[in-house]
Amino acid sequence: MLDVRPHIYLPVAHSVLRRLSPFLRAVDFALDWLLVDTGMTVYREGDLADSMFVMLSGRLRSVEKKTLIEEFGRGDVLGMMEVLQKKPRATTVLAVRFSQLARIPEGLLNFIKLQFPQVGFRLVQLLGQYYSSLHRRMPYPPATSLEGPGDPMNHIKNLHTIAVVPASAAVPLVPFTCELYHALSANLNVLRLSSQKVAAHLDSSVLEKYTLIIIPSKYRGRVPKLWECVRFRQADFRLMHWLNVQEDTCPLVIYECDYTATNWTRRCLRQADAILVVAMGNKKPHHQTLMRELLSTNQDGARTNKELVLLWPENTMSPSGTHEWLKDTYYSGHHHIRAPKRMFQWSSKKTRKSSREVYPVRDNEREIVDFYEKNVFWTVDFRSDFARIARILTGNAIGLALGGGGARGAAHVGVLRALRERGIPIDIIGGTSIGALVGAVYAGTPDAKVEKRTRRWFNWMTSLWRKVLDLTYAHSAIFTGAQMNKTLQDLFEENEIENLWIPYFCISTDITTSEMRVHRSGPLWAYCRASMSLAGYLPPLCDPLDGHLLLDGGYVNNLPADVMRSMGAKCVIAVDVGSSEETNLYNYGDSLSGTWVLMNRLNPWAKPLRILNMEEIQTRLAYVSCVRQLEIVKKAPYCSYFRPAIEPFKTLEFNKFDEILAIGYEYARKKIEELMQTESFHSLLVGDASHNRLHRQVSKNKVR
C-alpha cells in the first residue's frame, strides 16, 4: 500500500511520534543511525571514546595490530567499557559486511543515568564483570608449528547468516543446504533461502540488478534518450529490505547462492556473516574454480570469514590432499563431510551447458525439498558429520581433551567406547602425549577400529627386543627414537592432521623458544611423536617445518582443555590419566644427609620415610606449570573432569592395556550418565524437542 500511496508516510510517522513519551523523543533525537559499508572503520585504535554502539544488522570485527580480538553481530554492544573508563579506543573496529549501527553519545548515556539511576548501577556491575573476566581469561597459546586455518573460533560468534557457495557444478548444492538446514534445526529456528524461493515470495524482478521503470508518454520529451526506460536500483533495495526482515525473524538464515554470478549470488555474499565454500574432496582443486568467479561478485567481502567444506563419498576411508586446498589463505577453517548417497541422486538428471561448464538446472529444487521433507527432516542423527558442523557453526561443539600418562592412556579408549555406546558425538578432539596418539586414532578411524589400532600400538610398545635395538649412548636420551618413529609411521602412515575426519590438535613443548606449541596441521606421526617425547628417554624431535626442538607436551599442558575451549568447544570432556603426586612427604627440617637416608632404607626395623630423590625433584619441577594448569581445568565451568582410578598402574606398563581400558570404560559409563542429567549438556544434543516438532510442523513450507 505504501508503494501505491507514498504520501501516507508522513501522517503515519507523525501519528507514531505523537504517541512517544518526551523521554523517548529525546533519546530518538540524540541517537545517530550509522550505515557502515564493507571495509570501512567504525573507530580506530587511539580515538577518543565519546560514544558506544549497538549493532542493528551486519557484522563488525575488532582488531589490534592485525590480531583478531572479537567479532560482533546483531544485538551486540561495542565500545561501552572504554566510554565508562574514559579511555581511548583500545582496538580498531571495521565492517566485515554492510552494517547498520545505533550510536549512543556519552551525553545521552549520562542523560539516561540521570533519569533512571538504576541504569548507572547496572553499568557499574557490567564494568566489574568485565574486569573479573580479564583476570579469568586465559591467553590463547602460540600458533602451531605449521600455521594453519582455524584459529580460536571468534569468527563464528553470534552468526546470523551463512552463505553457501559451490566450488564447482558437481557440488549438489540444494541437497547440501537441505542437509545443513536439517542439522541446524536441532537447536534453533533456521530459514533456508534460494533464488527460486525468493522469486516465489516476491517476484523474479527483485533478482535482477536493476528494475526497468517505464516513463509515461507525457514526460518522454523532457527526458531525451531515456524515454524508453530508466535503470533504477529499486528492486535491489526492496530485496535487501525483505531479507533484513527475514533475518530479524529467524535466528539463523542460510543463503543458497546460484551456480552463476547472478545478482542473487552477490546479494547472498553481501548479507553473509560467514561463507561456506563447498567442494568435492575427491576432485582436484584446480578443477573446481567456480567459487572464485562467484566470490568475485562481492569484492568488498574479502574480510568475510570463509570455511571450506569438502564432501567425500560415504565409503571414503580417509580424506586426502587437503593441504592443496588450504594453500588459499582466505579459509579460516575446514571440515570433512561424508556425504550420504541420497545427496547425489539428482546430479545426473538435468544439466545446462554454458560456454565453460555444465551447470545443474534448478528446476528440480521443489522435488529435492519434497524428498527431504518426507524422508529426512523427521529423522535425527546427532553423530553425523552434518550434525557436527552444525554444532561447530553455532558454538555448541562438544570437545574431548585427552591427557598424558603413558600406558594409563588405555583408559582413554575405554572412555571413547562408553561415549560411543551412549551416542555422544565428539566434534573436536585433542590431547597431550598418549592422549595425542589416542585422539589421532579416533579422529581418523571409524569407531569400530579405534580399539584394534590402539591395542596394536600398545603391543608394539611391550616388545623388549625393540627397546634393546633402540638403546644408545645416553648423550641426549637413552633411546635413539627410531623404533618409536617406526611404530607411529606404521600406525598413521603418511597421513596429515588436516586430513583427519574430526578437527584435531596435539600439544608439544618447544624447548628452542620455551613455549607451548599447538599442532593442527602437518605430518601426523611426527607431531604425535613430539608430543610423546619424554626428556631423557627419547631425543627431542626436530620440527619438520622450522627445525625447533620439540618435547613431550606434558611439561607445559598435560590436559589441554583450555586449548580445546579456545577452539570453539562449548562443553569440554577432559580425561586425566596423569600420575597423582604424593603430598604426604617427610619433614626433615633444613638439612638432609643422603647417608642417613640410605641407612634408614637399609634398616629393616626403621620406619619408612617418604623423601624425594633428585630424579623425582627434577620431574616435579618440570611439571610445575602443568599442575597449576590442571587445577584451573578442574574448576572451569565449561569442563567435565574425568579421572578414572588408574593410580596403581605405572607409566610404562603397556602390557596391561585391556585391564586399564576396562577401568576407564566402567568409570566413564557412570560419569556420562551423570553428565547427561545436566540440562546444559543434554541441550547441546537434542536442543528443545518441543521447538523441533513445532518448527517442522508449522514452518513445513519455510525450507522450500
XYZ file of C-alpha atoms in Angstrom:
704
model
C 0.000 0.000 0.000
C 2.873 2.351 0.799
C 4.282 1.768 -2.694
C 0.966 2.804 -4.261
C 0.294 5.753 -1.920
C 3.664 7.028 -0.664
C 2.100 10.286 0.604
C 0.755 8.467 3.694
C 4.299 8.056 5.091
C 4.245 11.465 6.811
C 0.852 11.096 8.559
C 1.832 7.647 9.822
C 5.185 8.905 11.115
C 3.518 11.899 12.773
C 0.972 9.645 14.466
C 3.716 7.397 15.855
C 5.791 10.307 17.162
C 2.791 11.831 18.967
C 2.412 8.628 20.981
C 6.046 8.606 22.167
C 6.884 9.941 25.627
C 9.102 13.043 25.913
C 11.919 10.827 27.190
C 11.784 8.525 24.140
C 11.612 11.507 21.798
C 14.748 12.929 23.449
C 16.523 9.586 23.089
C 15.449 9.314 19.453
C 16.719 12.835 18.802
C 20.137 12.086 20.355
C 20.644 8.702 18.699
C 22.631 8.539 15.477
C 21.914 5.857 12.880
C 25.080 4.820 11.058
C 25.450 2.861 7.829
C 28.926 1.359 7.529
C 29.933 -0.175 4.213
C 32.172 -3.223 3.943
C 35.776 -2.482 4.889
C 35.029 0.898 6.467
C 36.061 1.576 10.070
C 33.703 2.474 12.903
C 36.589 3.788 15.008
C 40.346 3.348 15.189
C 42.728 2.453 17.970
C 43.606 5.562 19.986
C 40.472 7.528 19.020
C 38.545 9.408 21.688
C 35.861 7.158 23.219
C 32.903 9.540 23.215
C 30.132 7.083 22.313
C 29.057 3.439 22.354
C 27.378 1.475 19.569
C 24.592 -1.088 19.245
C 24.644 -3.459 16.275
C 21.351 -3.449 14.365
C 22.473 -5.635 11.465
C 25.656 -6.726 9.723
C 28.967 -7.823 11.203
C 31.940 -5.959 12.682
C 35.444 -7.104 13.541
C 37.681 -5.777 16.321
C 41.420 -5.997 15.590
C 44.565 -4.945 17.410
C 47.775 -4.771 15.375
C 46.415 -7.218 12.768
C 45.277 -9.647 15.502
C 41.599 -10.609 15.588
C 40.201 -9.787 19.026
C 36.463 -10.271 18.594
C 33.590 -10.176 16.138
C 30.208 -8.543 16.699
C 26.820 -9.476 15.279
C 23.252 -8.245 15.548
C 22.344 -7.115 19.071
C 25.922 -6.789 20.339
C 27.160 -3.668 22.141
C 30.655 -2.329 21.495
C 32.756 0.480 22.860
C 30.880 0.708 26.166
C 33.765 -0.172 28.506
C 36.049 2.468 27.020
C 33.347 5.107 27.446
C 32.790 4.127 31.086
C 36.537 4.104 31.781
C 37.066 7.337 29.815
C 39.997 5.771 27.962
C 40.964 5.949 24.269
C 39.846 3.171 21.947
C 41.894 0.021 22.566
C 41.188 -1.603 19.188
C 40.173 -0.798 15.631
C 36.666 -1.879 14.608
C 35.798 -2.329 10.935
C 32.857 -3.718 8.990
C 33.103 -7.257 7.649
C 29.902 -6.642 5.674
C 27.426 -3.824 5.226
C 26.277 -2.952 8.755
C 23.759 -0.723 10.491
C 24.523 0.682 13.933
C 22.917 2.935 16.509
C 25.404 5.383 18.029
C 24.761 6.368 21.658
C 26.758 9.502 22.569
C 28.264 9.812 26.039
C 25.934 12.743 26.750
C 22.873 10.591 26.038
C 24.234 7.892 28.339
C 24.623 10.446 31.139
C 21.095 11.745 30.477
C 19.661 8.222 30.794
C 21.570 7.660 34.056
C 20.130 10.877 35.495
C 16.593 9.891 34.538
C 16.978 6.277 35.689
C 19.714 5.858 38.377
C 19.375 2.067 38.288
C 20.980 2.169 34.838
C 24.132 3.567 36.442
C 24.228 0.726 38.968
C 23.831 -1.799 36.160
C 26.698 -0.211 34.218
C 28.927 -0.472 37.302
C 28.048 -4.177 37.516
C 28.968 -4.663 33.862
C 32.265 -2.883 34.436
C 33.033 -5.175 37.367
C 32.173 -8.263 35.314
C 34.446 -7.012 32.555
C 37.447 -6.675 34.870
C 36.826 -10.027 36.545
C 36.648 -11.693 33.134
C 40.052 -10.215 32.290
C 41.558 -11.965 35.307
C 39.903 -15.271 34.395
C 40.713 -15.067 30.707
C 43.463 -17.418 29.587
C 45.754 -16.209 26.788
C 45.475 -18.221 23.622
C 48.516 -20.447 23.102
C 51.109 -19.686 20.452
C 50.364 -20.817 16.927
C 51.126 -24.289 15.726
C 54.449 -25.077 14.135
C 52.732 -25.249 10.765
C 50.415 -22.298 10.576
C 47.003 -23.459 9.511
C 43.410 -22.346 9.413
C 41.023 -22.342 12.269
C 42.470 -20.036 14.918
C 40.277 -19.566 18.033
C 36.737 -19.603 16.735
C 35.885 -15.998 17.429
C 34.807 -15.787 13.806
C 31.728 -17.973 14.445
C 30.477 -15.956 17.400
C 26.918 -14.707 17.031
C 26.424 -15.877 13.440
C 23.063 -14.945 11.938
C 23.616 -15.515 8.203
C 25.567 -18.167 6.296
C 26.082 -18.125 2.524
C 26.735 -21.440 0.766
C 28.910 -21.191 -2.366
C 29.600 -24.156 -4.700
C 33.184 -24.688 -5.820
C 32.065 -26.467 -8.986
C 28.970 -27.601 -10.845
C 29.473 -31.101 -9.418
C 28.511 -29.926 -5.931
C 24.928 -30.994 -5.009
C 24.062 -27.540 -3.702
C 20.353 -27.924 -2.921
C 20.785 -31.282 -1.117
C 23.713 -29.813 0.838
C 21.709 -26.829 2.076
C 18.806 -29.129 2.955
C 21.137 -31.375 4.968
C 22.653 -28.348 6.686
C 19.201 -26.908 7.386
C 18.144 -30.229 8.916
C 21.204 -30.384 11.190
C 20.995 -26.745 12.298
C 17.281 -27.033 13.087
C 18.078 -29.304 16.032
C 18.925 -26.291 18.190
C 17.298 -23.208 16.688
C 14.849 -21.861 14.152
C 16.511 -21.780 10.718
C 15.433 -20.317 7.383
C 16.802 -21.503 4.042
C 16.625 -19.035 1.148
C 17.351 -19.659 -2.523
C 16.707 -17.589 -5.629
C 13.690 -19.743 -6.504
C 12.193 -19.330 -3.057
C 12.691 -15.554 -3.098
C 11.177 -15.295 -6.573
C 8.152 -17.256 -5.347
C 7.646 -14.987 -2.319
C 8.269 -11.705 -4.149
C 8.758 -11.796 -7.914
C 11.608 -12.531 -10.287
C 12.271 -8.834 -10.917
C 13.861 -8.404 -7.466
C 16.615 -10.813 -8.522
C 17.659 -8.531 -11.356
C 20.278 -5.918 -10.706
C 18.056 -3.114 -11.967
C 14.339 -2.740 -12.491
C 13.067 -1.111 -15.685
C 10.686 1.739 -14.954
C 8.622 2.908 -17.924
C 8.384 6.699 -18.258
C 4.847 7.984 -19.028
C 4.460 9.429 -22.532
C 3.820 12.990 -21.297
C 7.332 13.068 -19.741
C 9.207 11.461 -22.631
C 10.102 14.729 -24.253
C 11.552 16.062 -21.032
C 13.999 13.174 -20.640
C 15.686 12.757 -24.025
C 17.346 9.376 -24.716
C 15.682 7.952 -21.578
C 12.057 7.874 -22.716
C 12.048 4.064 -23.060
C 13.309 3.172 -19.600
C 15.407 4.222 -16.656
C 17.638 1.805 -14.829
C 16.894 2.204 -11.156
C 18.007 0.026 -8.235
C 14.625 -0.008 -6.570
C 14.351 -3.803 -6.791
C 17.688 -4.291 -5.060
C 16.577 -2.116 -2.135
C 13.294 -3.987 -1.956
C 15.131 -7.307 -1.841
C 17.543 -6.071 0.833
C 14.676 -4.831 2.993
C 12.843 -8.159 2.699
C 15.991 -10.097 3.601
C 16.577 -7.901 6.648
C 13.047 -8.694 7.818
C 13.746 -12.427 7.450
C 16.983 -12.072 9.441
C 15.099 -10.274 12.219
C 12.533 -13.085 12.297
C 14.870 -16.103 12.293
C 17.985 -16.567 14.450
C 19.863 -18.107 11.513
C 19.425 -17.748 7.743
C 21.090 -19.973 5.132
C 21.638 -18.201 1.803
C 21.973 -20.638 -1.087
C 23.920 -18.991 -3.911
C 23.367 -19.740 -7.589
C 25.816 -21.649 -9.773
C 26.390 -18.470 -11.768
C 27.409 -14.921 -10.870
C 23.893 -13.519 -10.583
C 22.604 -10.583 -8.592
C 21.196 -13.102 -6.100
C 24.675 -14.561 -5.568
C 26.077 -11.080 -4.996
C 23.331 -10.288 -2.508
C 23.901 -13.577 -0.638
C 27.584 -12.789 -0.224
C 26.856 -9.228 0.918
C 24.408 -10.470 3.557
C 26.653 -13.265 4.898
C 28.303 -13.298 8.317
C 30.205 -16.391 7.173
C 30.656 -18.176 3.846
C 30.779 -21.944 3.367
C 32.668 -22.904 0.207
C 31.509 -26.432 -0.667
C 33.775 -28.583 -2.837
C 34.104 -32.220 -3.843
C 37.002 -33.684 -1.891
C 37.717 -36.430 -4.422
C 38.386 -33.914 -7.207
C 41.448 -31.722 -7.632
C 41.253 -28.050 -6.576
C 42.308 -26.768 -9.995
C 39.192 -28.439 -11.452
C 36.956 -26.584 -9.001
C 37.371 -22.857 -9.516
C 33.748 -21.787 -9.818
C 33.781 -20.254 -6.324
C 36.408 -17.713 -7.416
C 34.066 -16.400 -10.089
C 31.175 -16.277 -7.632
C 33.172 -14.667 -4.818
C 34.417 -12.018 -7.241
C 30.866 -10.636 -7.444
C 31.424 -9.173 -3.981
C 34.988 -7.864 -3.922
C 34.218 -5.823 -0.807
C 33.536 -9.031 1.125
C 37.141 -10.195 1.211
C 37.144 -9.928 5.014
C 34.146 -12.222 5.490
C 35.249 -15.482 7.089
C 35.215 -18.406 4.705
C 35.033 -22.038 5.795
C 35.946 -24.839 3.389
C 33.645 -27.882 3.336
C 34.931 -30.941 1.471
C 32.334 -33.558 0.501
C 33.511 -37.169 0.288
C 31.691 -40.309 -0.855
C 30.142 -42.170 2.054
C 32.549 -45.114 1.770
C 35.741 -42.995 1.816
C 38.228 -44.395 4.347
C 40.296 -41.239 4.803
C 40.398 -37.780 3.181
C 43.485 -36.780 1.221
C 45.008 -33.759 -0.469
C 43.507 -31.221 1.934
C 46.734 -29.192 2.057
C 46.255 -28.354 -1.638
C 43.006 -26.611 -0.751
C 44.439 -24.845 2.276
C 47.090 -23.104 0.190
C 44.391 -20.462 -0.321
C 44.982 -18.451 2.811
C 41.483 -16.969 2.924
C 40.000 -20.109 4.510
C 39.630 -19.695 8.267
C 38.698 -23.339 8.792
C 37.906 -26.586 7.014
C 35.514 -29.509 7.517
C 35.307 -33.016 6.053
C 31.852 -34.478 5.457
C 30.900 -37.991 4.405
C 28.011 -37.151 2.103
C 25.049 -39.573 2.162
C 24.265 -41.226 -1.164
C 20.864 -39.539 -1.249
C 22.579 -36.203 -1.929
C 23.715 -37.318 -5.394
C 20.573 -38.989 -6.754
C 19.584 -35.859 -8.725
C 23.073 -34.983 -10.026
C 22.783 -36.506 -13.492
C 19.115 -35.794 -14.194
C 19.212 -32.302 -15.659
C 22.102 -30.094 -16.677
C 22.538 -26.979 -18.744
C 25.605 -26.207 -20.822
C 27.291 -22.846 -20.678
C 30.354 -21.640 -22.509
C 32.700 -23.051 -19.901
C 30.961 -25.575 -17.707
C 27.852 -27.694 -17.297
C 25.569 -26.348 -14.566
C 22.719 -28.210 -12.906
C 19.265 -26.930 -13.724
C 17.453 -25.669 -10.625
C 14.020 -26.827 -11.807
C 14.209 -29.884 -9.536
C 14.625 -27.870 -6.329
C 10.978 -28.446 -5.453
C 11.442 -32.197 -5.968
C 14.553 -32.278 -3.761
C 12.928 -30.325 -0.932
C 9.833 -32.565 -1.057
C 12.066 -35.625 -0.729
C 13.825 -34.210 2.331
C 10.562 -33.150 3.978
C 9.088 -36.622 3.571
C 12.140 -38.770 4.320
C 14.827 -36.825 6.193
C 13.554 -33.891 8.245
C 11.786 -36.200 10.695
C 14.901 -38.235 11.459
C 17.683 -37.340 13.894
C 21.347 -38.385 13.819
C 23.449 -36.400 16.274
C 26.627 -38.281 15.295
C 26.514 -37.406 11.589
C 29.109 -35.134 10.011
C 26.431 -32.548 9.212
C 25.363 -32.509 12.863
C 28.991 -31.921 13.836
C 29.469 -28.948 11.506
C 26.121 -27.527 12.681
C 27.237 -27.610 16.318
C 30.582 -26.042 15.421
C 28.959 -23.226 13.426
C 26.501 -22.423 16.220
C 29.103 -22.583 19.010
C 27.676 -25.784 20.554
C 30.585 -28.119 19.828
C 31.485 -30.944 22.216
C 35.237 -31.367 22.718
C 37.241 -34.249 24.161
C 40.632 -33.408 25.711
C 42.833 -36.412 26.495
C 45.677 -36.063 28.971
C 49.119 -37.648 29.065
C 50.070 -40.568 31.279
C 51.864 -43.276 29.312
C 50.254 -46.705 29.481
C 47.460 -45.307 31.642
C 46.225 -43.723 28.404
C 44.491 -47.023 27.605
C 41.718 -45.624 29.803
C 41.081 -43.076 27.029
C 39.997 -45.926 24.767
C 37.547 -47.080 27.437
C 36.103 -43.579 27.678
C 35.680 -43.462 23.898
C 33.837 -46.788 23.975
C 31.458 -45.502 26.652
C 30.793 -42.302 24.690
C 30.097 -44.296 21.538
C 27.661 -46.643 23.291
C 25.793 -43.695 24.811
C 25.575 -41.989 21.404
C 27.511 -38.882 22.422
C 29.336 -37.304 19.450
C 32.785 -35.746 19.601
C 33.126 -32.632 17.442
C 36.728 -31.673 18.310
C 39.405 -33.901 19.816
C 42.918 -33.241 21.015
C 45.425 -34.280 23.591
C 48.901 -34.452 25.000
C 51.397 -37.338 24.907
C 49.452 -40.635 24.887
C 46.270 -38.554 24.642
C 47.579 -37.121 21.370
C 48.005 -40.638 19.980
C 44.591 -41.963 21.056
C 42.918 -38.765 19.833
C 44.626 -39.046 16.445
C 43.494 -42.659 16.052
C 39.907 -41.675 16.857
C 39.914 -38.615 14.583
C 40.967 -40.641 11.555
C 39.349 -44.026 12.181
C 35.790 -45.345 12.194
C 34.667 -46.067 15.747
C 34.829 -49.841 15.441
C 38.576 -49.823 14.679
C 39.815 -47.477 17.422
C 40.397 -50.216 19.994
C 42.003 -52.554 17.468
C 44.516 -49.994 16.188
C 45.375 -48.659 19.637
C 45.866 -52.173 21.049
C 48.233 -52.966 18.187
C 50.392 -49.945 19.061
C 50.418 -50.910 22.770
C 51.586 -54.404 21.780
C 54.455 -52.873 19.824
C 55.487 -50.918 22.918
C 55.716 -54.107 25.008
C 58.410 -55.573 22.749
C 61.659 -55.895 24.720
C 63.590 -56.567 21.520
C 62.565 -53.172 20.082
C 63.841 -51.432 23.212
C 67.179 -53.260 23.100
C 67.695 -52.364 19.446
C 66.939 -48.718 20.188
C 69.430 -48.293 23.069
C 72.260 -45.832 22.524
C 74.926 -43.871 24.367
C 72.942 -41.531 26.624
C 74.051 -38.179 25.269
C 70.569 -36.680 24.771
C 68.476 -39.744 25.633
C 68.887 -43.443 26.323
C 66.942 -44.387 23.155
C 67.507 -43.188 19.592
C 63.774 -42.809 18.919
C 63.980 -44.777 15.658
C 61.806 -47.646 16.904
C 59.182 -45.256 18.263
C 59.162 -43.457 14.914
C 58.622 -46.740 13.103
C 55.648 -47.736 15.255
C 53.977 -44.374 14.659
C 54.707 -44.425 10.922
C 53.199 -47.909 10.697
C 50.138 -46.696 12.604
C 49.471 -43.421 10.766
C 51.414 -43.991 7.526
C 51.776 -40.669 5.650
C 48.561 -39.124 6.900
C 48.415 -35.441 7.822
C 46.478 -33.723 10.591
C 44.359 -31.710 8.150
C 43.179 -34.987 6.540
C 41.500 -36.277 9.714
C 37.711 -36.519 9.760
C 37.376 -34.634 13.049
C 39.166 -31.367 13.953
C 42.236 -32.403 15.945
C 45.221 -30.887 17.732
C 48.119 -32.069 19.865
C 50.459 -30.310 22.283
C 54.257 -30.276 22.420
C 56.903 -28.271 24.279
C 59.206 -26.155 22.126
C 62.484 -26.059 24.071
C 64.062 -23.840 21.395
C 61.729 -20.935 22.167
C 60.487 -22.165 25.592
C 56.804 -22.156 24.702
C 53.840 -24.423 24.128
C 53.075 -25.494 20.562
C 49.601 -26.409 19.334
C 49.759 -28.552 16.183
C 46.703 -28.558 13.898
C 48.303 -29.355 10.558
C 51.322 -31.207 9.264
C 52.590 -34.822 9.429
C 50.524 -36.697 11.996
C 53.109 -39.236 13.111
C 55.800 -36.579 13.638
C 53.751 -34.328 15.900
C 52.382 -37.293 17.868
C 55.990 -38.399 18.367
C 56.917 -34.890 19.532
C 54.005 -34.845 21.965
C 55.179 -38.165 23.498
C 58.934 -37.471 23.717
C 59.840 -37.743 27.405
C 63.108 -35.976 28.195
C 65.875 -38.468 28.893
C 64.065 -41.360 27.228
C 63.669 -40.010 23.694
C 65.624 -37.217 21.993
C 63.704 -34.042 21.077
C 62.119 -34.197 17.632
C 63.275 -31.588 15.136
C 60.216 -29.827 13.780
C 59.758 -30.731 10.070
C 58.959 -27.087 9.326
C 61.407 -24.899 11.242
C 63.803 -27.311 12.974
C 62.778 -26.313 16.515
C 63.314 -28.968 19.191
C 60.030 -30.426 20.436
C 59.476 -32.484 23.592
C 56.536 -34.001 25.466
C 53.630 -31.574 25.758
C 53.012 -32.690 29.331
C 55.689 -30.313 30.561
C 53.522 -27.306 29.674
C 49.924 -28.588 29.431
C 49.173 -32.203 30.245
C 45.387 -31.798 29.929
C 44.687 -29.159 27.223
C 41.035 -28.436 27.993
C 41.760 -24.702 27.786
C 43.104 -25.086 24.249
C 40.012 -27.098 23.349
C 37.832 -24.317 24.721
C 39.678 -21.689 22.691
C 38.991 -23.715 19.532
C 35.249 -23.295 19.987
C 34.081 -26.183 22.180
C 31.181 -25.175 24.410
C 31.485 -28.273 26.593
C 34.841 -29.983 27.147
C 35.164 -33.524 28.490
C 38.678 -33.663 29.986
C 40.120 -37.106 30.797
C 43.068 -37.045 33.218
C 45.299 -40.137 33.352
C 48.424 -38.478 34.732
C 50.267 -39.760 37.777
C 48.986 -38.432 41.103
C 51.740 -36.677 43.010
C 52.141 -37.690 46.649
C 51.983 -34.735 49.027
C 52.457 -36.559 52.371
C 56.253 -36.171 52.467
C 58.574 -36.494 55.464
C 59.571 -33.186 57.122
C 63.338 -33.465 57.588
C 63.978 -29.811 58.501
C 66.540 -27.504 56.889
C 69.273 -30.035 56.075
C 69.385 -33.604 54.860
C 72.116 -36.246 54.874
C 71.979 -38.646 51.995
C 73.933 -41.194 54.046
C 71.263 -41.083 56.751
C 68.525 -41.665 54.149
C 70.445 -44.647 52.752
C 70.991 -46.194 56.196
C 67.306 -45.700 57.009
C 66.284 -47.615 53.893
C 68.739 -50.445 54.638
C 67.494 -50.793 58.214
C 64.606 -53.320 58.171
C 63.309 -52.109 61.550
C 63.281 -48.389 60.691
C 60.039 -46.588 59.803
C 59.845 -45.945 56.014
C 60.312 -42.291 55.152
C 58.950 -40.626 52.000
C 61.729 -38.332 50.781
C 62.064 -37.271 47.126
C 65.241 -38.223 45.263
C 66.939 -36.000 42.663
C 65.088 -37.514 39.714
C 61.708 -37.025 41.390
C 62.577 -33.432 42.270
C 63.560 -32.682 38.659
C 60.364 -34.305 37.382
C 58.189 -32.260 39.720
C 59.979 -29.080 38.696
C 59.327 -29.878 35.036
C 55.596 -30.286 35.691
C 55.065 -27.259 37.983
C 53.238 -25.154 35.373
C 51.309 -28.217 34.223
C 49.994 -28.922 37.732
C 48.812 -25.334 38.108
C 47.060 -25.554 34.738
C 45.382 -28.806 35.783
C 43.867 -27.174 38.856
C 42.403 -24.420 36.669
C 40.874 -27.021 34.341
C 39.246 -28.902 37.223
C 37.421 -25.758 38.358
C 36.471 -24.461 34.898
C 32.666 -24.235 34.443
C 32.871 -25.425 30.827
C 34.814 -28.578 31.741
C 33.577 -32.045 32.750
C 36.555 -33.578 34.556
C 37.076 -37.357 34.278
C 39.647 -39.146 36.473
C 39.495 -42.975 36.251
C 41.017 -44.989 39.100
C 44.263 -45.848 37.293
C 46.724 -44.850 40.074
C 48.054 -48.427 40.617
C 49.373 -48.594 37.044
C 52.763 -47.222 36.049
C 53.684 -45.142 33.028
C 55.407 -47.952 31.100
C 53.004 -50.841 31.818
C 51.848 -51.102 28.209
C 51.165 -54.827 28.648
C 48.074 -54.062 30.781
C 46.070 -52.443 28.000
C 42.839 -54.427 28.460
C 42.830 -54.057 32.237
C 43.291 -50.280 32.117
C 40.759 -49.964 29.273
C 38.118 -51.775 31.347
C 38.663 -49.431 34.305
C 38.310 -46.381 32.076
C 35.173 -47.798 30.462
C 33.365 -48.587 33.728
C 34.261 -45.218 35.204
C 33.149 -43.328 32.085
C 29.779 -45.110 31.927
C 28.806 -43.737 35.335
C 30.192 -40.257 34.687
C 28.429 -39.997 31.334
C 25.066 -40.845 32.891
C 25.624 -38.061 35.422
C 26.638 -35.723 32.618
C 23.529 -36.496 30.585
C 21.359 -35.454 33.522
C 22.643 -31.886 33.271
C 20.379 -29.786 31.086
C 23.229 -27.715 29.651
C 24.932 -30.781 28.151
C 21.717 -32.503 27.090
C 20.582 -29.393 25.205
C 23.734 -29.490 23.056
C 22.477 -32.735 21.540
C 18.693 -32.508 21.389
C 18.029 -28.793 21.766
C 14.388 -28.039 22.584
C 12.435 -31.090 21.431
C 9.095 -29.288 21.543
C 10.544 -26.486 19.420
C 11.784 -29.003 16.851
C 8.382 -30.664 16.421
C 6.532 -27.369 16.301
C 9.073 -25.811 13.976
C 8.913 -28.673 11.494
C 5.147 -28.813 11.583
C 4.265 -25.116 11.442
C 7.015 -23.971 9.077
C 6.883 -27.005 6.840
C 6.953 -24.854 3.742
C 9.622 -22.472 5.006
C 12.513 -24.523 3.687
C 11.032 -24.577 0.207
